[in-house]
Short mmCIF file of C-alpha atoms and ligand atoms in Angstrom, two decimals:
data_model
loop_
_atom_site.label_atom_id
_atom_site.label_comp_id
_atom_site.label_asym_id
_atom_site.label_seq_id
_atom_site.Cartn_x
_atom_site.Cartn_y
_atom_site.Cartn_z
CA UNK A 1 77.49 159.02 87.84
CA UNK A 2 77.02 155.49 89.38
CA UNK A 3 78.99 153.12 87.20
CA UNK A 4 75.56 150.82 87.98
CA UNK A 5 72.24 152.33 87.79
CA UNK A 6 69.07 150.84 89.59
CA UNK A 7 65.95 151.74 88.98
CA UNK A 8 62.10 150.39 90.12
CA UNK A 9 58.88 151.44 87.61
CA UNK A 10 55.83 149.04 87.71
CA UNK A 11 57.32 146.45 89.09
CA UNK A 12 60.45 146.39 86.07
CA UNK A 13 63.57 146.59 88.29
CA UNK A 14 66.35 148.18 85.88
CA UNK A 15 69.75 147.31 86.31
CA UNK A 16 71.62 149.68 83.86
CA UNK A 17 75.54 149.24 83.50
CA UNK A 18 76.96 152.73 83.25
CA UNK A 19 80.48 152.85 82.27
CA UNK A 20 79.99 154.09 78.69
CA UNK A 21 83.28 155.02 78.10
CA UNK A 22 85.22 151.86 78.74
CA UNK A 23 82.26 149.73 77.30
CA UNK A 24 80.77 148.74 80.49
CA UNK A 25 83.57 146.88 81.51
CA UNK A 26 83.13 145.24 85.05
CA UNK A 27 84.92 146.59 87.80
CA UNK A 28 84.48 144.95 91.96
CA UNK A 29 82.74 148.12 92.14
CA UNK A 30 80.40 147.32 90.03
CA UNK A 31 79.89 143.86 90.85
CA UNK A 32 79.02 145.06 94.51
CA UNK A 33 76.16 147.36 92.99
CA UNK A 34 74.94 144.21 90.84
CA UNK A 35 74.92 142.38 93.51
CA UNK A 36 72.53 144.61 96.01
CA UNK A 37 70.58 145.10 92.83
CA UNK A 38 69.65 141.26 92.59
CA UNK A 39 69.38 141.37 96.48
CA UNK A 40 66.99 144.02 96.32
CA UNK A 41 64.73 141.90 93.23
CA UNK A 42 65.35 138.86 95.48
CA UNK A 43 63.61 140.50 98.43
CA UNK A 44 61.03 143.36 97.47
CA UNK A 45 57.78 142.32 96.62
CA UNK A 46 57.38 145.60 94.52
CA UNK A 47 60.04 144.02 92.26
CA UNK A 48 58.42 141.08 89.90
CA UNK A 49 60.74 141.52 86.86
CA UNK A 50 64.29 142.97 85.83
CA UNK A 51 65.85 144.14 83.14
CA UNK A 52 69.37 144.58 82.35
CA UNK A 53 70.59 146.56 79.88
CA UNK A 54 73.80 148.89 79.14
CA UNK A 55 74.82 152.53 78.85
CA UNK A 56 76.62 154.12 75.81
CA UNK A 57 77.65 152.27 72.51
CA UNK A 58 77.57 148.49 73.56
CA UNK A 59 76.48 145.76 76.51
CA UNK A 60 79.35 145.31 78.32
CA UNK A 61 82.77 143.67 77.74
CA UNK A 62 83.59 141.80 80.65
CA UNK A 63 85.70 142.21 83.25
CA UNK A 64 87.87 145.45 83.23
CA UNK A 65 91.31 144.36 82.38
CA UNK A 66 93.01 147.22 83.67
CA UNK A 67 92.42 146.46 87.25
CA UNK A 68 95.10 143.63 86.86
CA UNK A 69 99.01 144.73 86.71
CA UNK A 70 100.16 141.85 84.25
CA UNK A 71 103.92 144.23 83.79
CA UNK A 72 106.58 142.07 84.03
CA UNK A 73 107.87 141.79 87.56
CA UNK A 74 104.06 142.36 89.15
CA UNK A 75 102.63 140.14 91.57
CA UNK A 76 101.11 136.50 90.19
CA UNK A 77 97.59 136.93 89.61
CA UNK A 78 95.09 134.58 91.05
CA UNK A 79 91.86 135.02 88.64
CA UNK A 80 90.15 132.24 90.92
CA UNK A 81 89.73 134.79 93.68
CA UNK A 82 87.74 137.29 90.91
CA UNK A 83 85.23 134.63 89.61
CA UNK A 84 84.83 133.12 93.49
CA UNK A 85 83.36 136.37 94.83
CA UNK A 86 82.61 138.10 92.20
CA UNK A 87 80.96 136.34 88.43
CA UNK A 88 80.20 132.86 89.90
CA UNK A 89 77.66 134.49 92.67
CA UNK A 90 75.91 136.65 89.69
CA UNK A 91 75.60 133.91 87.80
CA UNK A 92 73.99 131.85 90.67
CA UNK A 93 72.16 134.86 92.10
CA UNK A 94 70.40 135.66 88.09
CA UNK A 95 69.72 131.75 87.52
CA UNK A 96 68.42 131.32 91.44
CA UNK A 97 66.12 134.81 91.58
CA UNK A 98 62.57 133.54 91.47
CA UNK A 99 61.57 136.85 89.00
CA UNK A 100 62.19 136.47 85.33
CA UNK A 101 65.46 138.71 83.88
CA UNK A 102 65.29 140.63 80.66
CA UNK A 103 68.82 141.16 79.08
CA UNK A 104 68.64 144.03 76.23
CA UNK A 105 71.68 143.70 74.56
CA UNK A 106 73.47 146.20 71.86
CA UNK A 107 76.52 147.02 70.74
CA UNK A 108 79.57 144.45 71.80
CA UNK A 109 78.32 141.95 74.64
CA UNK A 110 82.06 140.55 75.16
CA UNK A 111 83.91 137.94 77.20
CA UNK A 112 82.28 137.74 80.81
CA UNK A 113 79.68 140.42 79.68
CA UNK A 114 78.21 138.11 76.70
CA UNK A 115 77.93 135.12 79.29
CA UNK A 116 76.60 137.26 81.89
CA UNK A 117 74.18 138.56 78.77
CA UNK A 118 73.32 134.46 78.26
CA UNK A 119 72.17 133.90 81.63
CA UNK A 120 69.50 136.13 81.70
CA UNK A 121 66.42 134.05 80.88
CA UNK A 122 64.93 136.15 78.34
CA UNK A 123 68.02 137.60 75.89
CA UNK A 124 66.72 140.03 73.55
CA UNK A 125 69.77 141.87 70.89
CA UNK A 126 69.49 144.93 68.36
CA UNK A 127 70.49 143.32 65.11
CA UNK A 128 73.61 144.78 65.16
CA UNK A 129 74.58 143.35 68.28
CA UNK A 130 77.65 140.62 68.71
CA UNK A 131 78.85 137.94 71.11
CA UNK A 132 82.09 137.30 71.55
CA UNK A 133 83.94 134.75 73.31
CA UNK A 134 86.41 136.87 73.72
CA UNK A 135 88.57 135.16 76.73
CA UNK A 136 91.20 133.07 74.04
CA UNK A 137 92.22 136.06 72.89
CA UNK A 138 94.06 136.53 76.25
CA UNK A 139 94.33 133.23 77.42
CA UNK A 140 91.53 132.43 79.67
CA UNK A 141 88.77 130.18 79.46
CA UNK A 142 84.76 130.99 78.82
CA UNK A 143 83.61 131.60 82.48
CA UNK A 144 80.67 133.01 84.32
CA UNK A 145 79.16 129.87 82.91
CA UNK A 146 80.14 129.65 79.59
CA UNK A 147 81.60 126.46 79.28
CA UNK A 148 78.17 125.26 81.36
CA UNK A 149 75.55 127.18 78.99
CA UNK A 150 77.12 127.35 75.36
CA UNK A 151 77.21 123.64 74.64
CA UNK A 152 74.07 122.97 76.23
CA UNK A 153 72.45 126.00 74.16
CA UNK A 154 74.07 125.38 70.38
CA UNK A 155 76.11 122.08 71.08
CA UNK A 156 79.72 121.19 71.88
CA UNK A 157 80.65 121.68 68.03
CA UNK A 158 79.12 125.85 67.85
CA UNK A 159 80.55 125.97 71.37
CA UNK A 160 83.82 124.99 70.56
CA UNK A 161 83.84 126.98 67.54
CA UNK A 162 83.27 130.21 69.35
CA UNK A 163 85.23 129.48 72.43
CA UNK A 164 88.55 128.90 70.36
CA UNK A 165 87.74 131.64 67.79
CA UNK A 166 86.61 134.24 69.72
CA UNK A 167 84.80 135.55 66.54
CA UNK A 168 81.92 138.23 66.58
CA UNK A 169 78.24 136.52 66.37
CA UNK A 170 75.52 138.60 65.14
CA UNK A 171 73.04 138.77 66.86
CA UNK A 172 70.91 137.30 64.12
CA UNK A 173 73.21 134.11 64.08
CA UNK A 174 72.79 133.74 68.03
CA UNK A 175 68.76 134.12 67.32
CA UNK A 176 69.19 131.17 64.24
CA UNK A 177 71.32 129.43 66.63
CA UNK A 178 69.26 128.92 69.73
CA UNK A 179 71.64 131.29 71.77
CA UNK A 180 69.17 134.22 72.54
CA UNK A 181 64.90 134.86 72.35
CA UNK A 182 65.26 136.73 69.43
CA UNK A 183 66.77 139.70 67.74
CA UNK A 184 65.45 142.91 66.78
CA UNK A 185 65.81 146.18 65.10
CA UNK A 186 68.34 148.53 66.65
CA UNK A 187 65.40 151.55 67.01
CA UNK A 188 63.14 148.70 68.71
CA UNK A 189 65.45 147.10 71.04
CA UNK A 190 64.71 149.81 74.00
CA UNK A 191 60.72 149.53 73.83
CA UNK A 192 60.69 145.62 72.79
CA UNK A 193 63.05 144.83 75.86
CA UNK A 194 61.05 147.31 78.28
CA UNK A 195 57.39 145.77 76.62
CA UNK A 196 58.37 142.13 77.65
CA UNK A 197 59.94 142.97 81.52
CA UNK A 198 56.65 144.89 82.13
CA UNK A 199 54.38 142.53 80.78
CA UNK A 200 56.35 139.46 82.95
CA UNK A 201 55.87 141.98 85.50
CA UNK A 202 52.17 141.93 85.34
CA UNK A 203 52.36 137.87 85.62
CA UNK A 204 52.23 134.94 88.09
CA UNK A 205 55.47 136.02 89.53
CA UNK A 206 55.35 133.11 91.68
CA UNK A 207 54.96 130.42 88.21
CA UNK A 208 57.51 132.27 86.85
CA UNK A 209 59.87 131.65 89.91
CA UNK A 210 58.74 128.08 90.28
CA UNK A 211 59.52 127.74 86.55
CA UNK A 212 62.63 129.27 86.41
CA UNK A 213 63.62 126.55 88.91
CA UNK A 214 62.21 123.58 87.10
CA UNK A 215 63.90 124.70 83.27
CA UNK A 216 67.09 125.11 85.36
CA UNK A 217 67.16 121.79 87.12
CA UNK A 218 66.43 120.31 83.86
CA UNK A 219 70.17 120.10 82.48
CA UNK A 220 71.31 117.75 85.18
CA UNK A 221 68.80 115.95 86.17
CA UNK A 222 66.95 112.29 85.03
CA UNK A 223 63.41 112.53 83.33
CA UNK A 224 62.41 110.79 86.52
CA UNK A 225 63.69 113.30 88.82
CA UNK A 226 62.34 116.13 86.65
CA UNK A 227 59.06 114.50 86.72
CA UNK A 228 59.29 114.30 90.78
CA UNK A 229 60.34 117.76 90.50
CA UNK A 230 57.25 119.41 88.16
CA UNK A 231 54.71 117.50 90.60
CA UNK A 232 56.12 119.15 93.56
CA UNK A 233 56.67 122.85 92.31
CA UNK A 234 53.22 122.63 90.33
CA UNK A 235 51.77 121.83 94.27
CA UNK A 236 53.53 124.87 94.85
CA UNK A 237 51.96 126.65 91.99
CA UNK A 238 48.69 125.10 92.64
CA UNK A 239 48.07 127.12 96.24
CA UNK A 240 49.12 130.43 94.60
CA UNK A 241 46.40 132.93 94.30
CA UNK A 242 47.64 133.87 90.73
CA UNK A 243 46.64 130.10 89.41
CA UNK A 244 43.06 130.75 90.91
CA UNK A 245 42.81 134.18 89.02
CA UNK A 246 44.28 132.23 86.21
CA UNK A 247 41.44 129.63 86.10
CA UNK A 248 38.72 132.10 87.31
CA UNK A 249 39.54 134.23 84.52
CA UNK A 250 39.86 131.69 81.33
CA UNK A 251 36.28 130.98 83.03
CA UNK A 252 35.09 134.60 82.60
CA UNK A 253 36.57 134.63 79.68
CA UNK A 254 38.25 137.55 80.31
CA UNK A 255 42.43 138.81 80.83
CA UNK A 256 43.48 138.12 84.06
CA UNK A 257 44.74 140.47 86.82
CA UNK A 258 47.72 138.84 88.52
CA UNK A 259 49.08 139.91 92.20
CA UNK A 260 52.32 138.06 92.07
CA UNK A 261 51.02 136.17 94.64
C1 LHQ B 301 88.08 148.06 78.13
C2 LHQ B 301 87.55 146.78 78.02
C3 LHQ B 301 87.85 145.86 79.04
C4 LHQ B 301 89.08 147.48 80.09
C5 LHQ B 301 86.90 147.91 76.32
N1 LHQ B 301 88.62 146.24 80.05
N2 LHQ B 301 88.84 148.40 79.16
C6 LHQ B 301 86.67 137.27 84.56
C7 LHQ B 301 87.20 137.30 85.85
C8 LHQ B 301 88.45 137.63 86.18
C9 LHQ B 301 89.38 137.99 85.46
C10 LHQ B 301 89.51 137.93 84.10
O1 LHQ B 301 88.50 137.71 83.22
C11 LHQ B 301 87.26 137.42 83.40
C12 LHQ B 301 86.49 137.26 82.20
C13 LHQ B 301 86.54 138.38 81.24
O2 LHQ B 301 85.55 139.00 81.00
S1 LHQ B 301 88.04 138.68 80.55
C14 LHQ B 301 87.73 140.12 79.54
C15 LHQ B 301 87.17 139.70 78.30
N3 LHQ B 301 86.94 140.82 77.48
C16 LHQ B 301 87.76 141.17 76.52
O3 LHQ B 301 88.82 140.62 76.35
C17 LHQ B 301 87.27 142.31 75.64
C18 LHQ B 301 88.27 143.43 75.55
N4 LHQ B 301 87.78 144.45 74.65
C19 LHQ B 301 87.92 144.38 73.30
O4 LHQ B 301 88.47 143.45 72.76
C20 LHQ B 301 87.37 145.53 72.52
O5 LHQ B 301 87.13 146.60 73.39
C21 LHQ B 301 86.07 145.18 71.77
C22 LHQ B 301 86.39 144.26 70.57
C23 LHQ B 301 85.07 144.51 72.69
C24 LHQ B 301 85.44 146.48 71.22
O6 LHQ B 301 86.37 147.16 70.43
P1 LHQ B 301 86.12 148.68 70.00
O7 LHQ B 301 84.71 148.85 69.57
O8 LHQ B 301 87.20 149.02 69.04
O9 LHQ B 301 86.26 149.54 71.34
P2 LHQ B 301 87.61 149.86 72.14
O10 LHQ B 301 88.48 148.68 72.24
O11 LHQ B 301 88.23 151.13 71.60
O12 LHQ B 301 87.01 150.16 73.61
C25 LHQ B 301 86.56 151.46 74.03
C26 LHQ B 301 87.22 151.74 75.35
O13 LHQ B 301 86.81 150.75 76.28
C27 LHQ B 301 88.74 151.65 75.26
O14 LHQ B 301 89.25 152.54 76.21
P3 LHQ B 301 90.10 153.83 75.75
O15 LHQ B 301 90.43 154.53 77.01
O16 LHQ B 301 91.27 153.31 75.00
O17 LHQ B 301 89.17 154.60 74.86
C28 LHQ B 301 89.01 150.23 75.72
O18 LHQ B 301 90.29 150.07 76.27
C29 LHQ B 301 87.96 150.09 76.80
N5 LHQ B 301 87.62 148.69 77.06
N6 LHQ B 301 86.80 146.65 76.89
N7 LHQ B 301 87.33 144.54 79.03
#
């Protein structure tokens, strides 16, 4: 079996990890599959949502540390050269897809996999779900944009907390604490997770892209420049045929049937 599986159904691309047995940990090879996966959602029109979601008893735990030989007497390791090809373009590649990204998570969602989990836009966990910082535990620092995304999502104090820790959250915690979209029961995650990538599939993909981009941009830039920024995507929006639809069909009074476009 493909330790990545990609699928396409109404528009939900599904980006399964598939290493069950060593808890989805990340391997290059599966970072190449991840990466044509997002390429693929980046490119086909047929594609107007994805969802990401793991195989077996948890998320995923990060990056597989058995591909390293850390024996005494091995070759220094350089873990710059793993994030530089490797987490840093997924992490750039999910934030800068213009199609909104469902992340189901269960189970463990540790080290590099619970960041990779965070920068999904919509985060959805079973309720017995966890995040774990885990990278203290072995001496590394939060990466694939943790140190970016944790103190801007629960604050430098919660962020420091869990960085140096490397305790379990819930899942409900992450939901009280701003960290995810919500939390739900372990039978529902599957067909909540599935509901919300095919309804975003059915909506103004284009919005959604343009949106993505202006929440993103928010973090670093002025209120001024944001402003500047909302006028000139919402031109953008303006000439899509999914904002006439919108209007004509608030006007009809009636749900409306969006092409993406
Ligand atoms: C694993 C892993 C794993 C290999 C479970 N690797 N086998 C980025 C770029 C470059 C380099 C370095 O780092 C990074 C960032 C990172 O992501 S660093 C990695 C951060 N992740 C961790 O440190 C988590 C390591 N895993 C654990 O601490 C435990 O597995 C947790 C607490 C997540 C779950 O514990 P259990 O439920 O007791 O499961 P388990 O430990 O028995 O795991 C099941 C199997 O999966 C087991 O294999 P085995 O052959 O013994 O049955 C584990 O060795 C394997 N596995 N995570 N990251």
């Amino acid at each position: 079996m493909a330790p990545v599986l990609v699928s396409l159904d109404a528009g939900v691309e599904t980006i399964t990890l598939n290493r069950p047995e060593k808890l989805n940990a990340l391997t290059a090879e599966m970072h190449q599959r991840l990466r044509d996966a997002l390429e693929r959602a980046a490119d086909d029109a047929a594609v107007r949502a994805v969802l990401i979601t793991g195989a077996g008893r948890g998320f995923c735990t990060g990056q597989d540390l058995a591909e390293r030989d850390v024996s005494p007497g091995a070759a220094p390791i350089d873990l710059s050269v793993s994030l530089g090809s490797h987490y840093n373009p997924l992490i750039r590649r999910m934030r800068a897809l213009p199609k909104p990204i469902v992340c189901a998570v269960h189970g463990v969602a540790a080290g590099a996999g619970a960041n990779i989990a965070l920068a999904a836009d919509i985060v959805v966990a079973a309720r017995s779900a966890s995040f774990v910082q885990a990278f203290s535990k072995i001496g590394l620092v939060p990466d694939s944009g943790g140190t970016w995304l944790l103190p801007r999502l629960v604050g430098t104090a919660r962020a420091m907390g869990l960085a140096l820790l490397a305790e379990k959250l819930t899942a409900d915690d992450a939901e009280r604490w701003g960290l995810i979209w919500k939390a739900v029961d372990d039978d529902k995650l599957a067909a909540e997770a599935k509901a919300l990538a095919a309804r975003l599939a059915s909506g103004p993909t284009k919005g959604y892209g343009l949106l993505k981009r202006a929440m993103y941009a928010s973090p670093t830039n002025s209120l001024d420049a944001q402003l500047d920024l909302e006028r000139d995507l919402q031109r953008d929006a303006g000439r899509s045929e999914d904002y006439r639809e919108g209007v004509r069909a608030f006007k009809d009074k009636r749900e409306p049937r969006f092409s993406g476009k």
